[in-house]
Coordinates of C-alpha atoms in Angstrom, one line a residue:
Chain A
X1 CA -115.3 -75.9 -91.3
X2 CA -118.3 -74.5 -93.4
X3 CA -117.3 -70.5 -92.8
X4 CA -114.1 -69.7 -91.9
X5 CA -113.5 -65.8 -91.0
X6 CA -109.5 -64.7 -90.8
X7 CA -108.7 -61.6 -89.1
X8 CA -111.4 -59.7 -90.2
X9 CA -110.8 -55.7 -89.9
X10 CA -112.6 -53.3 -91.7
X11 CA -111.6 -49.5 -91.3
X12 CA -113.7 -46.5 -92.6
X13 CA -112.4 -43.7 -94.0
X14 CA -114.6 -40.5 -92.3
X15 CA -113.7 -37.0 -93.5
X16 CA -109.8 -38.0 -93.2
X17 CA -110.3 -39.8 -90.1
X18 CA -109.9 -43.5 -90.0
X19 CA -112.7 -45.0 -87.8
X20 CA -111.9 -48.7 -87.0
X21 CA -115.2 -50.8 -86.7
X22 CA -113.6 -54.3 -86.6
X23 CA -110.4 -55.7 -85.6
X24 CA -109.3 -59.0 -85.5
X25 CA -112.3 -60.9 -86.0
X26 CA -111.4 -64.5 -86.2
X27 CA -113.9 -67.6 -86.2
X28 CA -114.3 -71.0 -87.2
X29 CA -118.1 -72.2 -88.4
X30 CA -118.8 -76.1 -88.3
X31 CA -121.5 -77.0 -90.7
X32 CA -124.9 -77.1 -89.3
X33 CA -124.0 -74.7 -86.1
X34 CA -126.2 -71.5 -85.2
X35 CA -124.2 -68.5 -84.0
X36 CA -125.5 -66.0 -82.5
X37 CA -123.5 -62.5 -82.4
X38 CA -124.8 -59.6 -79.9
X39 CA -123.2 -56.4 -79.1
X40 CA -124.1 -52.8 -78.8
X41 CA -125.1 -51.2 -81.9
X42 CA -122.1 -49.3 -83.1
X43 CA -119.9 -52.6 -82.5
X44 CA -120.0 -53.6 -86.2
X45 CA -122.0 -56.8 -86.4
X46 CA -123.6 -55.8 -89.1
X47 CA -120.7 -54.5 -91.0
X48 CA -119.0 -57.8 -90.3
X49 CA -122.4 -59.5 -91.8
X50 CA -121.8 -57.6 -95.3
X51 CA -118.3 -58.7 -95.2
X52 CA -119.5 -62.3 -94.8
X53 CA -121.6 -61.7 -97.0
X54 CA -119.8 -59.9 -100.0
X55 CA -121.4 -57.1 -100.0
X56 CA -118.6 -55.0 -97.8
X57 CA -115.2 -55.7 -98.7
X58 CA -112.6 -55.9 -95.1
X59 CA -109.7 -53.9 -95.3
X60 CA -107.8 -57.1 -94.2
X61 CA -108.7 -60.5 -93.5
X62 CA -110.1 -62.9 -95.1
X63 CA -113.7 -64.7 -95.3
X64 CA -113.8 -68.5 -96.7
X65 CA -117.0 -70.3 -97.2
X66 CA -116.3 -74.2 -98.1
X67 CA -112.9 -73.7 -98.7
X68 CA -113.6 -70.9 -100.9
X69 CA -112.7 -67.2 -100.9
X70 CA -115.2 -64.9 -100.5
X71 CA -114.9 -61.4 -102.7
X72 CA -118.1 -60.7 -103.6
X73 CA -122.4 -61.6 -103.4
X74 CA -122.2 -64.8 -104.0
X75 CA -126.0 -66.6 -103.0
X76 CA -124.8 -70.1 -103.5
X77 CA -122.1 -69.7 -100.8
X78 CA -124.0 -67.3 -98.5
X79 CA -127.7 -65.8 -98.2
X80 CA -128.5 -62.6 -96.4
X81 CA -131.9 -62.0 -94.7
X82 CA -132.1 -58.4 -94.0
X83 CA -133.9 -56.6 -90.4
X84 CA -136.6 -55.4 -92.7
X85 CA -138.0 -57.8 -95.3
X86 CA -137.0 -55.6 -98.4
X87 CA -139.9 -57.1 -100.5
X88 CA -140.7 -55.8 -103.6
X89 CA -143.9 -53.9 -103.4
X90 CA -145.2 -54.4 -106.5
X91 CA -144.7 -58.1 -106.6
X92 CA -146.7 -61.3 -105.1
X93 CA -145.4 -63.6 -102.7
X94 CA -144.5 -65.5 -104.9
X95 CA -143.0 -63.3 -107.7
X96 CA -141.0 -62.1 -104.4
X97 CA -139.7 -65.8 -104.1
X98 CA -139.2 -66.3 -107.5
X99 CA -136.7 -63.3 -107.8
X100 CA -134.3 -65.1 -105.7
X101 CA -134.3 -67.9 -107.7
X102 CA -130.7 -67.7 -110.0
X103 CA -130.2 -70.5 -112.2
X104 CA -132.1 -71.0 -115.2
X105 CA -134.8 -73.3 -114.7
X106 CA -137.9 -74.6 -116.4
X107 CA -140.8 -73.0 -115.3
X108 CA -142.9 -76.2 -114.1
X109 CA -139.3 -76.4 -111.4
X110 CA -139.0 -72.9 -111.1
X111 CA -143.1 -73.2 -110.5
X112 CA -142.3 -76.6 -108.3
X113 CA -139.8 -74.8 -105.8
X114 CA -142.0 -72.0 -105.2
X115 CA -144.4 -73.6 -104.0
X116 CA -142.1 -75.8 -102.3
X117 CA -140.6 -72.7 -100.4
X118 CA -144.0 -71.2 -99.5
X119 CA -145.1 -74.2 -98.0
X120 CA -141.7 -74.1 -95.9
X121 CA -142.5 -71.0 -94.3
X122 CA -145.9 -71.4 -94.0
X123 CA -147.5 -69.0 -96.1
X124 CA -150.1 -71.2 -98.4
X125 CA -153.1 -69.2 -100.0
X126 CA -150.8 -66.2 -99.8
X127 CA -149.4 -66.7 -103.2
X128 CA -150.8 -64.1 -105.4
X129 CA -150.9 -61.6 -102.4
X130 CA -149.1 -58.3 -102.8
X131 CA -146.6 -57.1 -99.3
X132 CA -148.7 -54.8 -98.0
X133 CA -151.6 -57.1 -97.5
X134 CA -149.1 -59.1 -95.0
X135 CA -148.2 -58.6 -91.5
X136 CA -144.4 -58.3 -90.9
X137 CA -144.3 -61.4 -89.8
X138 CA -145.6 -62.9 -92.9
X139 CA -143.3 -60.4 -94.9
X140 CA -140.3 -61.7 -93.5
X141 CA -141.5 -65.4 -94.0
X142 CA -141.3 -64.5 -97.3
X143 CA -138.0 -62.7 -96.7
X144 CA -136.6 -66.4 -95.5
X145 CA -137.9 -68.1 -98.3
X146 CA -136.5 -65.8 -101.1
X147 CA -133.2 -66.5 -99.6
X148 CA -133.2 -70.4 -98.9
X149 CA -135.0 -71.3 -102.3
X150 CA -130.8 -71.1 -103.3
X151 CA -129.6 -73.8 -100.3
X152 CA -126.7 -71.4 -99.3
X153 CA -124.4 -72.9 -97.7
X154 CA -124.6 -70.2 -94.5
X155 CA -127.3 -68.1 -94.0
X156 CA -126.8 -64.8 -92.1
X157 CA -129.6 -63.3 -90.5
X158 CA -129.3 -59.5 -89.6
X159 CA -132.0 -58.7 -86.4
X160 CA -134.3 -60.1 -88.8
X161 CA -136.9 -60.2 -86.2
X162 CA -136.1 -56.9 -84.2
X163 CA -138.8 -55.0 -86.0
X164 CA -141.6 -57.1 -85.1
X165 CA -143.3 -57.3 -81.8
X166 CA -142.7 -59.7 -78.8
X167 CA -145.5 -62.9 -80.0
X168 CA -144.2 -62.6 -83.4
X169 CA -140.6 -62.8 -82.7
X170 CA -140.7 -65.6 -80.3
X171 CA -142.9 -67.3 -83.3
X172 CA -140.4 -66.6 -85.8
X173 CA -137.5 -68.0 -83.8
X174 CA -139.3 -71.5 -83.7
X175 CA -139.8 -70.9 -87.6
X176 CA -136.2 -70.2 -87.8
X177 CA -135.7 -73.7 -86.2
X178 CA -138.1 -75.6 -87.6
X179 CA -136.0 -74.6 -91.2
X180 CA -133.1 -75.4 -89.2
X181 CA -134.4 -78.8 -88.1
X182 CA -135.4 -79.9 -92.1
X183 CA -132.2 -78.2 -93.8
X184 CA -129.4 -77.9 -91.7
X185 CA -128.3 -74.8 -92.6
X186 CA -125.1 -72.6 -90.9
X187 CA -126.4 -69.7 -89.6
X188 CA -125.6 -66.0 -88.2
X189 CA -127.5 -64.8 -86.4
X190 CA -127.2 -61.0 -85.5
X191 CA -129.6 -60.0 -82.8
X192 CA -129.9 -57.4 -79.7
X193 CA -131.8 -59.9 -78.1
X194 CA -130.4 -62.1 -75.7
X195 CA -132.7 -64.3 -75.4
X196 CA -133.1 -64.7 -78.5
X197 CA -128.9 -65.5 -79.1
X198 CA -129.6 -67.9 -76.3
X199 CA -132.8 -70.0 -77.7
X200 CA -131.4 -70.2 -81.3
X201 CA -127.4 -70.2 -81.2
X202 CA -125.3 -73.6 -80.7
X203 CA -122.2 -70.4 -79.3
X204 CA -122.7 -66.9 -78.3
X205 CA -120.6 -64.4 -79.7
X206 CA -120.5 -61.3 -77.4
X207 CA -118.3 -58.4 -79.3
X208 CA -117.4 -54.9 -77.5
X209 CA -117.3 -52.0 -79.8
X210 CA -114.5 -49.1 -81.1
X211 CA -113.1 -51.1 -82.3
X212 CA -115.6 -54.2 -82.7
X213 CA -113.9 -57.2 -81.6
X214 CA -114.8 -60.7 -80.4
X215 CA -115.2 -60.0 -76.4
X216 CA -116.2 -63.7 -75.8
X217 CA -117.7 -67.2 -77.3
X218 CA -120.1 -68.5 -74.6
X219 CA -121.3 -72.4 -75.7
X220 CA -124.5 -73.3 -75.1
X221 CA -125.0 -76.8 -74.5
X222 CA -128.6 -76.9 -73.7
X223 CA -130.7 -79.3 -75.6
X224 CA -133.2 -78.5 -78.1
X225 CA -135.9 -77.1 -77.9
X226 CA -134.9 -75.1 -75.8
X227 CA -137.1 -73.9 -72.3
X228 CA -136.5 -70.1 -71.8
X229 CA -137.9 -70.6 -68.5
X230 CA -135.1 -73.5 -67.4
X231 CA -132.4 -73.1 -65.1
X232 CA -129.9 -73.1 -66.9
X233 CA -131.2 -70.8 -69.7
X234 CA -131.4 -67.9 -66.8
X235 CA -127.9 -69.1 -66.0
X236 CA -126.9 -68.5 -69.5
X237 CA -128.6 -65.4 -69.9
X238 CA -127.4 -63.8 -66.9
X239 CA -124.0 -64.9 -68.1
X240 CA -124.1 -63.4 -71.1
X241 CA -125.5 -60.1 -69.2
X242 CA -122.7 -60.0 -67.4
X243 CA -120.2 -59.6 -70.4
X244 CA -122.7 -57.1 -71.7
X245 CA -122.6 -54.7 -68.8
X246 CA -119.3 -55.9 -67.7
X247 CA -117.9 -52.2 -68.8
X248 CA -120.8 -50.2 -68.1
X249 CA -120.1 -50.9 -64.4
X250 CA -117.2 -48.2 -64.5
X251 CA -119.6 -45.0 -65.3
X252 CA -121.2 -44.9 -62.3
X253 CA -123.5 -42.0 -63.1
X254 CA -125.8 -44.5 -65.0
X255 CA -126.7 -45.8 -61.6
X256 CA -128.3 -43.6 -60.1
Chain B
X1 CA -172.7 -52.6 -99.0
X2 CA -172.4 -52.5 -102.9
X3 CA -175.6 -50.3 -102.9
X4 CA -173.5 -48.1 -100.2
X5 CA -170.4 -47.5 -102.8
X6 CA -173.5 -46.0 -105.4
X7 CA -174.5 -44.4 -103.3
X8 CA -171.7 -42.5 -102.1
X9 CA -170.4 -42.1 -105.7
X10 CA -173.5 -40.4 -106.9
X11 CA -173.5 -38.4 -103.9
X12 CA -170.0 -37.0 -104.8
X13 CA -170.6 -36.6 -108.2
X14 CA -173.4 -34.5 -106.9
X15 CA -171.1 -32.2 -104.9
X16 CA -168.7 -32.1 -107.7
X17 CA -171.4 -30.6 -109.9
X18 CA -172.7 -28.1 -107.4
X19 CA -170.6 -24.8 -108.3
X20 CA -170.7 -25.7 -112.1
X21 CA -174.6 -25.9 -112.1
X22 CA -174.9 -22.7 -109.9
X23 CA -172.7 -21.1 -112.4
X24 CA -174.3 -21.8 -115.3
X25 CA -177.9 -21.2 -113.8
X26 CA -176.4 -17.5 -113.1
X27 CA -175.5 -17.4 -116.1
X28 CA -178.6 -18.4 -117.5
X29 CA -180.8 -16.1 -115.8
X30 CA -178.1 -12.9 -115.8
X31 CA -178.4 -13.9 -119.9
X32 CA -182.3 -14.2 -120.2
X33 CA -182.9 -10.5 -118.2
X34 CA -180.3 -8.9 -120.1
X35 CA -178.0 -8.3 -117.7
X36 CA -175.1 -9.0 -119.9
X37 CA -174.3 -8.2 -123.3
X38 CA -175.0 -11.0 -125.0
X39 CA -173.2 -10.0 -128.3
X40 CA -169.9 -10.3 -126.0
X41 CA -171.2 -13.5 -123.5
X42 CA -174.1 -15.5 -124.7
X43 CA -176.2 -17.1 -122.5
X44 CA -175.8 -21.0 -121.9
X45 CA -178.7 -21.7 -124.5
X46 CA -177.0 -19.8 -127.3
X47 CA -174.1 -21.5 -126.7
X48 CA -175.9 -25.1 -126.8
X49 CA -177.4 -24.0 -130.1
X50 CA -174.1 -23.2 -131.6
X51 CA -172.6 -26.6 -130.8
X52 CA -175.4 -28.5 -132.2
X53 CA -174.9 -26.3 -135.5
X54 CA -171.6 -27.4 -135.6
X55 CA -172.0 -31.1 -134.6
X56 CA -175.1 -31.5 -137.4
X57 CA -172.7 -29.7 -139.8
X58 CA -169.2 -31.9 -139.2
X59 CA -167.4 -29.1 -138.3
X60 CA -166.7 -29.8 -134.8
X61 CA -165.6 -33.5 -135.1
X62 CA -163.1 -32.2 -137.6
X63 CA -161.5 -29.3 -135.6
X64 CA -161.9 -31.6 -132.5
X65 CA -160.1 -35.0 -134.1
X66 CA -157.5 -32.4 -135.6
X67 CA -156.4 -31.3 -132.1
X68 CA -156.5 -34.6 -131.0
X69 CA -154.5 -35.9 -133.6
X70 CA -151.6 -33.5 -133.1
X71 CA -152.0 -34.1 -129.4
X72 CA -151.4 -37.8 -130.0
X73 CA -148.9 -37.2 -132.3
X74 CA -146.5 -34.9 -130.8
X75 CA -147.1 -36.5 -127.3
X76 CA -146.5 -40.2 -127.8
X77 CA -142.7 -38.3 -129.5
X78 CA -142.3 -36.2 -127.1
X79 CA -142.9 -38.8 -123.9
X80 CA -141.1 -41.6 -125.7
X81 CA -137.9 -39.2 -125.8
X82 CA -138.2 -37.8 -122.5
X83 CA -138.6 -41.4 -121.1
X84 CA -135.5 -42.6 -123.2
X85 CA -133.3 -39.6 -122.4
X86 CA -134.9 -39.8 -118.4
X87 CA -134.0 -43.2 -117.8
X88 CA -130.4 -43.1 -119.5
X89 CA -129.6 -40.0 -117.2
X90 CA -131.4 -41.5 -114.3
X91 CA -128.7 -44.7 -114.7
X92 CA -125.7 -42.8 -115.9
X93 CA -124.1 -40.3 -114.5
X94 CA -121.8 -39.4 -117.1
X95 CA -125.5 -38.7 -119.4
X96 CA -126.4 -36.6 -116.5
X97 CA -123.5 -34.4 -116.4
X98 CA -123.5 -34.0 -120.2
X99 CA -127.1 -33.1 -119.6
X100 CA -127.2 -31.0 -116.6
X101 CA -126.4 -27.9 -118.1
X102 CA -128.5 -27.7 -121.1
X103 CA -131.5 -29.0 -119.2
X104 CA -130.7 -26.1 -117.0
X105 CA -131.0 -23.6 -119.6
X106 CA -133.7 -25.1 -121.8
X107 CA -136.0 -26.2 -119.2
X108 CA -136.8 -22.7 -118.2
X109 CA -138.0 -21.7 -122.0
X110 CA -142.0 -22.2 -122.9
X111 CA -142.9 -24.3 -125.1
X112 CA -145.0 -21.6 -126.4
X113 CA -141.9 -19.4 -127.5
X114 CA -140.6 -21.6 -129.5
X115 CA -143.6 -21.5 -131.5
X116 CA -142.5 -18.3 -134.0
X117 CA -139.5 -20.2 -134.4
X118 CA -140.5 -23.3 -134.9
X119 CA -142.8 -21.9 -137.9
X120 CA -139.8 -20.2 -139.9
X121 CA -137.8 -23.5 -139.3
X122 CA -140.5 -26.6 -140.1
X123 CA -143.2 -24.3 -142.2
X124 CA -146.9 -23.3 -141.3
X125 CA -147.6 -26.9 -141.5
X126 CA -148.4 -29.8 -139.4
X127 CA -145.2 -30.2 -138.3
X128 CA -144.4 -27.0 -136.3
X129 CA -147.6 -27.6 -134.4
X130 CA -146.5 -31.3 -133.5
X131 CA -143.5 -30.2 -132.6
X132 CA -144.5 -27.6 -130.1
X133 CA -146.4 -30.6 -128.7
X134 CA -143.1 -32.8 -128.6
X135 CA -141.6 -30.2 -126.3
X136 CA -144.2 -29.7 -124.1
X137 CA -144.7 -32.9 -123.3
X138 CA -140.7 -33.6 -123.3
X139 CA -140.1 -31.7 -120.6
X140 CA -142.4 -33.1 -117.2
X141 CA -141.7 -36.3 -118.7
X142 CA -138.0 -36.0 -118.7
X143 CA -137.7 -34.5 -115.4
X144 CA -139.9 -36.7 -113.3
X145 CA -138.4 -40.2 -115.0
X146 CA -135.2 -38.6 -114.0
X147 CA -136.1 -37.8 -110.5
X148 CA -138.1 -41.5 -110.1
X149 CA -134.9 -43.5 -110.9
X150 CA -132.5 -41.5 -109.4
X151 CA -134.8 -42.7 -106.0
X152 CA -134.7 -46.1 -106.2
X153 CA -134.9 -47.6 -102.8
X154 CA -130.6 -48.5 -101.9
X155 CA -132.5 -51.3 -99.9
X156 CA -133.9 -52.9 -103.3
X157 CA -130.4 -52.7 -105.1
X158 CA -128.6 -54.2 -102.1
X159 CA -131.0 -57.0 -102.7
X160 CA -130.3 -57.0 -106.0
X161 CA -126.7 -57.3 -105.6
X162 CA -126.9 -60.5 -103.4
X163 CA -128.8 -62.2 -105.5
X164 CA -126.7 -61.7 -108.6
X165 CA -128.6 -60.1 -110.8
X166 CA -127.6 -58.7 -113.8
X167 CA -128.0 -55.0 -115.4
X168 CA -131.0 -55.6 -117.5
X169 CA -133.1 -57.8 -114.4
X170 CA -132.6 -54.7 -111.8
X171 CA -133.7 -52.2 -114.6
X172 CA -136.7 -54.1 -115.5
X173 CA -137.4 -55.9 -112.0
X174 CA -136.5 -53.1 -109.9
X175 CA -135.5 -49.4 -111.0
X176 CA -138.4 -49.3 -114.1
X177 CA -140.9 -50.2 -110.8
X178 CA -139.5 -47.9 -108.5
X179 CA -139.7 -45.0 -110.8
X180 CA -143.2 -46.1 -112.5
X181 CA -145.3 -43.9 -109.7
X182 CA -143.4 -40.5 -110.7
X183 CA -142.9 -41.7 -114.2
X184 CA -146.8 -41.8 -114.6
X185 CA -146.7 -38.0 -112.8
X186 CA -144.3 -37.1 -115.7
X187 CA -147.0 -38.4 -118.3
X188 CA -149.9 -36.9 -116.8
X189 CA -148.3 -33.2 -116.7
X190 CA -146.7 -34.3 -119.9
X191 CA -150.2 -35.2 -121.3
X192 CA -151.8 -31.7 -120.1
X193 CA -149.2 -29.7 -121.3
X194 CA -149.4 -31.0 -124.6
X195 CA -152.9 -29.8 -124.7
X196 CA -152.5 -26.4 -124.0
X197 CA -149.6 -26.9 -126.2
X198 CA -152.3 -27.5 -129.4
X199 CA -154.4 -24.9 -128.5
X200 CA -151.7 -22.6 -128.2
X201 CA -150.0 -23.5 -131.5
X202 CA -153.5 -23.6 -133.5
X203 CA -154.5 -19.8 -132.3
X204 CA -151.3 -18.6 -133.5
X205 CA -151.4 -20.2 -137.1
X206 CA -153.5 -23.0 -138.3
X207 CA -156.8 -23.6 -140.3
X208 CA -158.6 -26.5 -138.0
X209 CA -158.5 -27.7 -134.2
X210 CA -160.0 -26.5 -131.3
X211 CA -157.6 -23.5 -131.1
X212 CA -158.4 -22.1 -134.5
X213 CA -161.7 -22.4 -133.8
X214 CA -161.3 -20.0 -130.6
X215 CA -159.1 -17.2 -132.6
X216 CA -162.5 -17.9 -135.7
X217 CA -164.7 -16.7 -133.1
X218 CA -163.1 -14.1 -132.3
X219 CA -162.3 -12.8 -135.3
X220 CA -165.6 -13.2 -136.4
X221 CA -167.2 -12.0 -133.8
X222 CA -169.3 -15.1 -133.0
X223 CA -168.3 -15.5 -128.9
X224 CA -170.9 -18.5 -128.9
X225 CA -168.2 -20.4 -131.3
X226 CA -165.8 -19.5 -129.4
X227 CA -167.3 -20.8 -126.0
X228 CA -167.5 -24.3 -127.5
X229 CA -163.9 -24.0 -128.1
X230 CA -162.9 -23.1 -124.6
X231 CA -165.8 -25.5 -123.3
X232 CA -164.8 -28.3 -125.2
X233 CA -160.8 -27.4 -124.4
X234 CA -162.1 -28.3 -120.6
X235 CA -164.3 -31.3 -121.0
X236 CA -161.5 -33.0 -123.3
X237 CA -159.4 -32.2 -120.2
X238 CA -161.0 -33.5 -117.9
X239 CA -161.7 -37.0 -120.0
X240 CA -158.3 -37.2 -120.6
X241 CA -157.2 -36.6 -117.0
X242 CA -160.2 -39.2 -115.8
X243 CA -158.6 -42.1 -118.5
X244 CA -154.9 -41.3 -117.1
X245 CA -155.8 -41.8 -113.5
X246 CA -158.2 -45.0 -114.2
X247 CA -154.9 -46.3 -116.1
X248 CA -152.7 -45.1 -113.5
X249 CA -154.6 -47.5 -111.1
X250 CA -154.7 -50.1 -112.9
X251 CA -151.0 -50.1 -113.8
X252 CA -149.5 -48.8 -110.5
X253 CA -152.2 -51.3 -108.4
X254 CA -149.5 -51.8 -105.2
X255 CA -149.4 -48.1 -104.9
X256 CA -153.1 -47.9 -103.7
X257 CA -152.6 -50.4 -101.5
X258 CA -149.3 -48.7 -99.7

């Protein structure tokens, strides 16, 4: 088990009021698996993403990475790509890249890496250009490699592709694979899309919200890559639809 | 479509220099038929005459370099502390709340009226003068470094914070950056005010710059001398204002582009 999370719950304080976002989130990671997580916004995906992460700490629970306690950022363990590509403005490509870079390396590596990383995502020639001469796909290319140029062991993706249009996004998620395909990597993968979940994750983790917790794992054992038009998929999909709307079924007056 | 960008440049300097010609050829003419008294305004060609004088006889590059050399002076102090003190209140709050109060009640006094007491304390000297510079240009530059790191994008620090960074990298890599466009504001208010600062502080007591040279005139009755002062006061305005905005460009180059 790469990522182990143990009863996750994370409670915010509001005015007095306690507000409880996530209760009782427990899963197990196996190296190299994709997971996808979809819920309603409000059901504290990405809270539980800054927990994995470090950034948030849970109010209980614990989060392990390789056997080893998470407490705070730690971009060894995990790497974080955020929904928008939080590039520096005033840096290049690649002195965007190069700020992720932590250990203290020679230049010619540092230099080596780079270049190595730009290639990986596909962004050659773009080196000395500044973010706003990029589309958003291209900015979150560089978003990806910022974050893999330190191999974390788990990667956890937060919508990173919800803020780009339909062509992009399905382009992106081959990208995403691609990476997957030459480096293995664990991944999260928090998205609104189901299709999305579907074509990237190895399980689907459907949460409900107030309090957030872990409505159901759906496997999908489709082989790669994947054929969103297949059977199966649209069996998969509508599946997965099903636990969505499961509740929403009760208010009637949304059917109207 | 290089010949085009000429072009259009000439074409708005043109525009630009529409009123200012119109005004001066009123001027002119009102002048020549005697329209005005020319003992109080002289006309445009008296005024030309006067300057040559001056330039053939050294006088103006002195008073001119004088004012310059105070402004220089007092501003390069008065920015460097108003950065130093900005940037340390921008980061911590503590220096903020130590500060918040007598910013509040200093910030509100002009430069100008500390001049009187800045004589009786420093002398008549250079150093009053400069120092009258040092607080005009503290002030815009404080306030605006203050109000550019306190806005750092949360996004960028977030990042930060996953990637381990330490103190000194997000100051330098990440808060200096954020802050540079309204830093460069606080310069470029801190820069004019400094110049009316000099002027100020050489009408009231001094022997050279541009500001003695305007209370000279007056006192002497020569208004032509002291049109070149107030002339001049405007052209070394605007040159300083045009060398701030090319640096500004060139320095803040992702800003353009946004």
């Amino acid at each position: 088990m790469i990522l182990q999370l143990k009863n996750i719950k994370r409670v915010f304080s509001i005015n007095q009021s306690k507000l409880e976002v996530l209760r009782d989130i427990s899963l197990d990671v196996k190296t190299g698996e994709i997971i996808s997580i979809v819920g309603a916004s409000g059901c504290g995906k990405s809270t539980l993403l800054k927990i994995i992460s470090g950034l948030d700490t849970a109010t209980a629970g614990e989060v392990y990475v390789d056997n080893k306690k998470i407490v705070k950022p730690s971009q060894k363990e995990v790497g974080i790509i955020f929904q928008e590509p939080r590039l520096f403005p005033w840096s290049t490509v690649e002195k965007n890249i190069e700020f992720g870079i932590s250990a203290k390396l020679p230049k010619i590596k540092k230099k080596r890496i780079i270049e190595e990383h730009i290639n990986l995502v596909g962004l050659n020639g773009f080196e000395k250009a500044l973010p706003s001469q990029l589309s958003g796909g291209m900015q979150q290319r560089v978003s990806i490699a910022r974050t893999l140029i330190n191999r974390p062991k788990v990667l956890l993706l937060d919508e990173p592709f919800g803020a780009l249009d339909a062509f992009t996004r399905i382009n992106m998620q081959q990208e995403v694979l691609k990476i997957w395909q030459f480096e293995k990597t664990t991944m999260i993968l928090v998205t609104h899309d189901i299709d999305e979940a579907i074509y990237l994750g190895d399980r689907v983790v459907v949460m409900s919200s107030k309090p957030g917790v872990i409505k159901k794992i759906i496997p999908v054992e489709l082989p790669r890559p994947r054929d969103r038009t297949d059977g199966d998929f649209a069996y998969l999909r509508k599946k997965v639809y099903s636990e969505f709307f499961e509740n929403q079924k009760v208010s009637s007056e949304y059917y109207i | 479509m290089n010949i085009l960008k000429i072009k259009e440049k000439i074409i708005l300097i043109l525009i630009a220099a529409v009123i200012p010609i119109f005004a001066v050829a009123v001027w002119q003419v009102t002048s020549n038929e005697g329209l005005v008294n020319k003992s109080i305004l002289p006309g445009p060609d008296k005024i030309i005459e006067a300057f040559r004088k001056m330039i053939q006889k050294g006088t103006y590059k002195k008073h001119i370099l004088a004012s310059l050399g105070r402004v220089l002076k007092g501003f390069l102090i008065g920015s460097s502390a108003g950065l130093i003190i900005g940037i340390s209140a921008g980061l911590f709050k503590r220096v903020n709340q130590v500060l918040a109060a007598v910013i509040g009640m200093l910030r509100p006094v002009p430069p100008i009226a500390c001049i009187p007491f800045l004589i009786l304390w420093l002398g008549i000297d250079e150093e009053s003068k400069v120092a009258v510079i040092v607080i005009g240009s503290f002030w815009p530059v404080l306030l605006n470094t203050m109000h550019g790191i306190k806005s750092t994008e949360p996004k960028f620090l977030e990042v930060a914070r996953v990637f381990e960074k330490n103190k000194l990298k997000i100051l330098l890599k990440i808060i200096i950056p954020s802050a540079a466009p309204a830093i460069f504001t606080g310069l470029r208010l801190g820069i004019s005010s400094a110049w009316t600062c000099v002027v100020t502080a050489e009408m009231i007591a001094s022997s050279m710059g541009v500001g003695y040279l305007i209370s000279y005139g007056r006192e002497l009755a020569q208004p032509d001398t002291l049109f070149v002062g107030i002339i001049s006061i405007g052209i070394i305005g605007l040159v300083i204002d045009s060398i701030v905005l090319k640096l500004q460009k060139v320095l803040l180059y992702w800003v353009a582009l946004e």
